Each structure stands twice: as C-alpha cells, then as structure tokens.
C-alpha cells in the first residue's frame, strides 16, 4: 500500500490504474479506524480492482462547539490496518490540500434528505459533508464509493448529491457493524467511560424494541417513537436528541409505517453524542377483508 498526501501524486497513480482498465473503489473516512471502516474496505475490494481509502478529519463538517480538535487521530495505526486489509492507496491530505487558501466554494443540498434530524441538530454539518465528498470524488474520480448505513442520513445525502450533480460513480451502502452487545461501532466510542459504555447499549435496545413492535404488526409511527423514547429515557446517562421514523429516501417523518423506512436515533451519553438506526422494509399489506 502506498500513502500519499498530495492530490497530484494520487491522480498520477490512479490514472495509471485506470489506463490499465482497472476499476477504482473508494472509502472516505475520518480515521481512528475500527471494524466498521474495515468492512467497507473489504466490500470495496470485492467490487473493484483497486481500493483507495482517505483519512481526513474534515473541519467544515464540525460545528464550532463540536469535537474537531479532540477527534481521535492515529494515522500510523490506520495505515497498518489498511495495509493488512489489502487497500492499495491511503490518501492522507492536509487541510490546505483539500481547502487551498482562499477556497470559498461550498456544496449545499437545498432540501430533503438534508433537512431535519442531523441537519437540525448540527447546522452546517451536511454542507461540510457534501462539500468534502464532492471534492474527494473529484480528486479520486472513483468508479464506486462505499459508505456505511451507520450514518444513514449522510448516505441518503450522498446518494442525492451524486444524482443531482450527475456524478459518474456508483454509491454502495454497507450494513452497520456492531459490537457483541449491539453498540454500533464508532470512532467516538473511544470517548466513553466504562459506565457510559454500558449505558450506550440503550440505543440498540431502543431500536430492537421498535423493530419487535413493527414486526409484531405496529404501524403507527407515533407509537414506535414513544416506545423508543421510553427506553432511551430509562437510561439516566442518556439525553435524547431525536428518535424518529422516517422515509428511507427523503428522511421525512412518516405517520403510517409502510415501504422502506429508517428509524434514526441520536443521544448524548454523558458528553459523547452517538447515533444509530435501523432500516426496515414493511410490506404494504392491505387489511384482511372480511
Ligand atoms: P467516519 O470515519 O466516522 O466518517 O466514517 C467513515 C465511513 O465509515 C462512513 O461511510 C461511515 O458510515 C462508515 N462507518 C462508520 N462506522 C461504521 C459502522 N459501525 N458500520 C459500518 N460503517 C461504518
């Protein structure tokens, strides 16, 4: 695996691959890699001839009171993990490479799915995500890019962006990788104290209860939201940002549960903000006729 910091070096290597007829898969990350990220790399290896991974803690997607400075960084460890996984190229740019002096251009989605939920709780977040993803796609020019369903609204935003801007690549979603007790793996799990780590399973417990209710026939979103809230509120270390039932494409709240829906949650466990979700497909069954 080669590690490069300059966009021109990356371009030269990738152009050679492309000229040889090889398909390029891309996995953008912010580093502090865990099994969730590595699963995306494995998926990209299955789907493409060459795999490029970026590690870039993107300043524009953090709010002024968020954890940009604190965000865990360990490029050496990340490089070892990626080499073991068979990645071909690690792109490790400086902030000034992605945002050259004087860069003022931003990419902003003007509607759903970039409204509500994360957009409401983290103003400017999706503008930062859309901007960096567009820049990275332009620098790497991959045939496909793999994103985790763990960040479900982000994945919907990226799919919308690629369609709206006619970008010539395929977006592949990958299921959330979890710890044995159900906690969705996240680089931010490293912030949790032992009692907080135990409390953090409440997100998965709330989602499992919601899934059980829907599989048991519940179709009123308001009832499912209430159930998730009850469980989250039963954990004294958790403070809820949102617990919702939304359409899988627009991320707008639904009233009746049918078709493809996402149940997204966000909560603070102590000072650490965690998100999780499940995707469900509910058959549009008509009520049995008498
Ligand atoms: P991040 O480094 O947190 O920005 O995440 C980089 C990519 O890894 C994004 O596409 C995330 O959705 C994905 N990802 C992070 N955690 C997980 C996980 N537990 N399971 C699957 N994908 C994940």
mmCIF file of N, CA and C and ligand atoms in Angstrom, residues 27-37 39-40 56 61 71 146-152 154-155 174-178 183-188, ligand 1:
data_model
loop_
_atom_site.group_PDB
_atom_site.id
_atom_site.type_symbol
_atom_site.label_atom_id
_atom_site.label_comp_id
_atom_site.label_asym_id
_atom_site.label_seq_id
_atom_site.Cartn_x
_atom_site.Cartn_y
_atom_site.Cartn_z
ATOM 1 N N UNK A 27 -13.174 4.537 -0.311
ATOM 2 C CA UNK A 27 -13.803 4.565 1.020
ATOM 3 C C UNK A 27 -13.319 5.815 1.752
ATOM 4 N N UNK A 28 -14.159 6.860 1.823
ATOM 5 C CA UNK A 28 -13.751 8.048 2.580
ATOM 6 C C UNK A 28 -14.000 7.857 4.074
ATOM 7 N N UNK A 29 -13.022 8.219 4.904
ATOM 8 C CA UNK A 29 -13.172 8.095 6.359
ATOM 9 C C UNK A 29 -12.524 9.298 7.048
ATOM 10 N N UNK A 30 -12.786 9.369 8.362
ATOM 11 C CA UNK A 30 -12.082 10.363 9.181
ATOM 12 C C UNK A 30 -11.039 9.673 10.073
ATOM 13 N N UNK A 31 -10.723 8.405 9.769
ATOM 14 C CA UNK A 31 -9.662 7.725 10.514
ATOM 15 C C UNK A 31 -10.120 7.209 11.865
ATOM 16 N N UNK A 32 -9.132 6.916 12.756
ATOM 17 C CA UNK A 32 -9.409 6.193 14.013
ATOM 18 C C UNK A 32 -10.213 4.943 13.644
ATOM 19 N N UNK A 33 -9.635 4.179 12.736
ATOM 20 C CA UNK A 33 -10.382 3.111 12.062
ATOM 21 C C UNK A 33 -10.747 1.972 13.007
ATOM 22 N N UNK A 34 -11.915 1.381 12.750
ATOM 23 C CA UNK A 34 -12.386 0.218 13.507
ATOM 24 C C UNK A 34 -12.969 -0.783 12.506
ATOM 25 N N UNK A 35 -13.515 -1.875 13.026
ATOM 26 C CA UNK A 35 -14.050 -2.944 12.170
ATOM 27 C C UNK A 35 -15.104 -2.434 11.180
ATOM 28 N N UNK A 36 -15.873 -1.417 11.582
ATOM 29 C CA UNK A 36 -16.895 -0.859 10.684
ATOM 30 C C UNK A 36 -16.254 -0.314 9.408
ATOM 31 N N UNK A 37 -15.193 0.476 9.594
ATOM 32 C CA UNK A 37 -14.490 1.012 8.421
ATOM 33 C C UNK A 37 -13.883 -0.129 7.590
ATOM 34 N N UNK A 39 -14.767 -3.153 7.254
ATOM 35 C CA UNK A 39 -15.783 -3.892 6.479
ATOM 36 C C UNK A 39 -16.064 -3.165 5.156
ATOM 37 N N UNK A 40 -16.052 -1.828 5.193
ATOM 38 C CA UNK A 40 -16.268 -1.070 3.946
ATOM 39 C C UNK A 40 -15.101 -1.305 2.978
ATOM 40 N N UNK A 56 -9.284 11.752 6.537
ATOM 41 C CA UNK A 56 -9.268 13.220 6.574
ATOM 42 C C UNK A 56 -10.328 13.688 7.563
ATOM 43 N N UNK A 61 -17.273 20.011 8.494
ATOM 44 C CA UNK A 61 -18.488 19.318 8.921
ATOM 45 C C UNK A 61 -18.669 19.318 10.439
ATOM 46 N N UNK A 71 -11.053 15.082 18.137
ATOM 47 C CA UNK A 71 -11.368 13.861 17.376
ATOM 48 C C UNK A 71 -10.137 12.955 17.319
ATOM 49 N N UNK A 146 -17.939 3.377 -1.171
ATOM 50 C CA UNK A 146 -18.706 2.613 -0.176
ATOM 51 C C UNK A 146 -18.879 3.467 1.075
ATOM 52 N N UNK A 147 -20.134 3.559 1.532
ATOM 53 C CA UNK A 147 -20.479 4.329 2.742
ATOM 54 C C UNK A 147 -21.256 3.422 3.694
ATOM 55 N N UNK A 148 -21.164 3.689 4.993
ATOM 56 C CA UNK A 148 -21.844 2.878 5.993
ATOM 57 C C UNK A 148 -23.274 3.332 6.236
ATOM 58 N N UNK A 149 -24.151 2.343 6.456
ATOM 59 C CA UNK A 149 -25.539 2.676 6.821
ATOM 60 C C UNK A 149 -25.617 3.226 8.233
ATOM 61 N N UNK A 150 -24.542 3.074 9.005
ATOM 62 C CA UNK A 150 -24.493 3.648 10.357
ATOM 63 C C UNK A 150 -24.848 5.146 10.310
ATOM 64 N N UNK A 151 -24.316 5.846 9.283
ATOM 65 C CA UNK A 151 -24.638 7.265 9.087
ATOM 66 C C UNK A 151 -25.689 7.328 7.985
ATOM 67 N N UNK A 152 -26.906 6.905 8.336
ATOM 68 C CA UNK A 152 -27.922 6.653 7.315
ATOM 69 C C UNK A 152 -28.345 7.925 6.579
ATOM 70 N N UNK A 154 -26.557 10.630 6.205
ATOM 71 C CA UNK A 154 -25.414 11.015 5.378
ATOM 72 C C UNK A 154 -25.407 10.213 4.074
ATOM 73 N N UNK A 155 -25.678 8.917 4.168
ATOM 74 C CA UNK A 155 -25.706 8.072 2.973
ATOM 75 C C UNK A 155 -26.804 8.550 2.012
ATOM 76 N N UNK A 174 -23.294 -0.032 3.040
ATOM 77 C CA UNK A 174 -22.898 -1.261 3.748
ATOM 78 C C UNK A 174 -23.532 -1.276 5.139
ATOM 79 N N UNK A 175 -24.082 -2.447 5.566
ATOM 80 C CA UNK A 175 -24.753 -2.513 6.871
ATOM 81 C C UNK A 175 -23.846 -2.118 8.044
ATOM 82 N N UNK A 176 -24.460 -1.670 9.096
ATOM 83 C CA UNK A 176 -23.738 -1.234 10.302
ATOM 84 C C UNK A 176 -23.066 -2.421 10.996
ATOM 85 N N UNK A 177 -21.794 -2.230 11.317
ATOM 86 C CA UNK A 177 -21.053 -3.252 12.066
ATOM 87 C C UNK A 177 -21.162 -2.917 13.552
ATOM 88 N N UNK A 178 -21.502 -3.939 14.366
ATOM 89 C CA UNK A 178 -21.794 -3.717 15.788
ATOM 90 C C UNK A 178 -20.861 -4.514 16.699
ATOM 91 N N UNK A 183 -23.851 -2.396 20.321
ATOM 92 C CA UNK A 183 -23.442 -0.993 20.104
ATOM 93 C C UNK A 183 -22.844 -0.835 18.701
ATOM 94 N N UNK A 184 -23.341 0.145 17.946
ATOM 95 C CA UNK A 184 -22.783 0.414 16.617
ATOM 96 C C UNK A 184 -21.366 0.945 16.792
ATOM 97 N N UNK A 185 -20.407 0.345 16.085
ATOM 98 C CA UNK A 185 -19.017 0.808 16.228
ATOM 99 C C UNK A 185 -18.884 2.230 15.716
ATOM 100 N N UNK A 186 -18.133 3.044 16.469
ATOM 101 C CA UNK A 186 -17.922 4.437 16.102
ATOM 102 C C UNK A 186 -16.576 4.879 16.663
ATOM 103 N N UNK A 187 -15.891 5.752 15.937
ATOM 104 C CA UNK A 187 -14.618 6.267 16.460
ATOM 105 C C UNK A 187 -14.863 7.000 17.778
ATOM 106 N N UNK A 188 -16.076 7.531 17.955
ATOM 107 C CA UNK A 188 -16.375 8.287 19.183
ATOM 108 C C UNK A 188 -16.621 7.371 20.387
HETATM 109 P P1 LIG B 1 -16.276 8.201 9.717
HETATM 110 O O1 LIG B 1 -14.819 7.891 9.775
HETATM 111 O O2 LIG B 1 -16.964 8.069 11.024
HETATM 112 O O3 LIG B 1 -16.569 9.478 8.990
HETATM 113 O O4 LIG B 1 -16.918 7.051 8.830
HETATM 114 C C1 LIG B 1 -16.416 6.738 7.556
HETATM 115 C C2 LIG B 1 -17.332 5.746 6.893
HETATM 116 O O5 LIG B 1 -17.417 4.570 7.700
HETATM 117 C C3 LIG B 1 -18.763 6.274 6.746
HETATM 118 O O6 LIG B 1 -19.294 5.833 5.498
HETATM 119 C C4 LIG B 1 -19.475 5.627 7.906
HETATM 120 O O7 LIG B 1 -20.863 5.457 7.703
HETATM 121 C C5 LIG B 1 -18.778 4.280 7.952
HETATM 122 N N1 LIG B 1 -18.924 3.673 9.279
HETATM 123 C C6 LIG B 1 -18.582 4.192 10.479
HETATM 124 N N2 LIG B 1 -18.918 3.351 11.475
HETATM 125 C C7 LIG B 1 -19.471 2.256 10.880
HETATM 126 C C8 LIG B 1 -20.035 1.018 11.361
HETATM 127 N N3 LIG B 1 -20.085 0.740 12.667
HETATM 128 N N4 LIG B 1 -20.523 0.148 10.458
HETATM 129 C C9 LIG B 1 -20.487 0.412 9.124
HETATM 130 N N5 LIG B 1 -19.971 1.558 8.611
HETATM 131 C C10 LIG B 1 -19.474 2.458 9.472
#
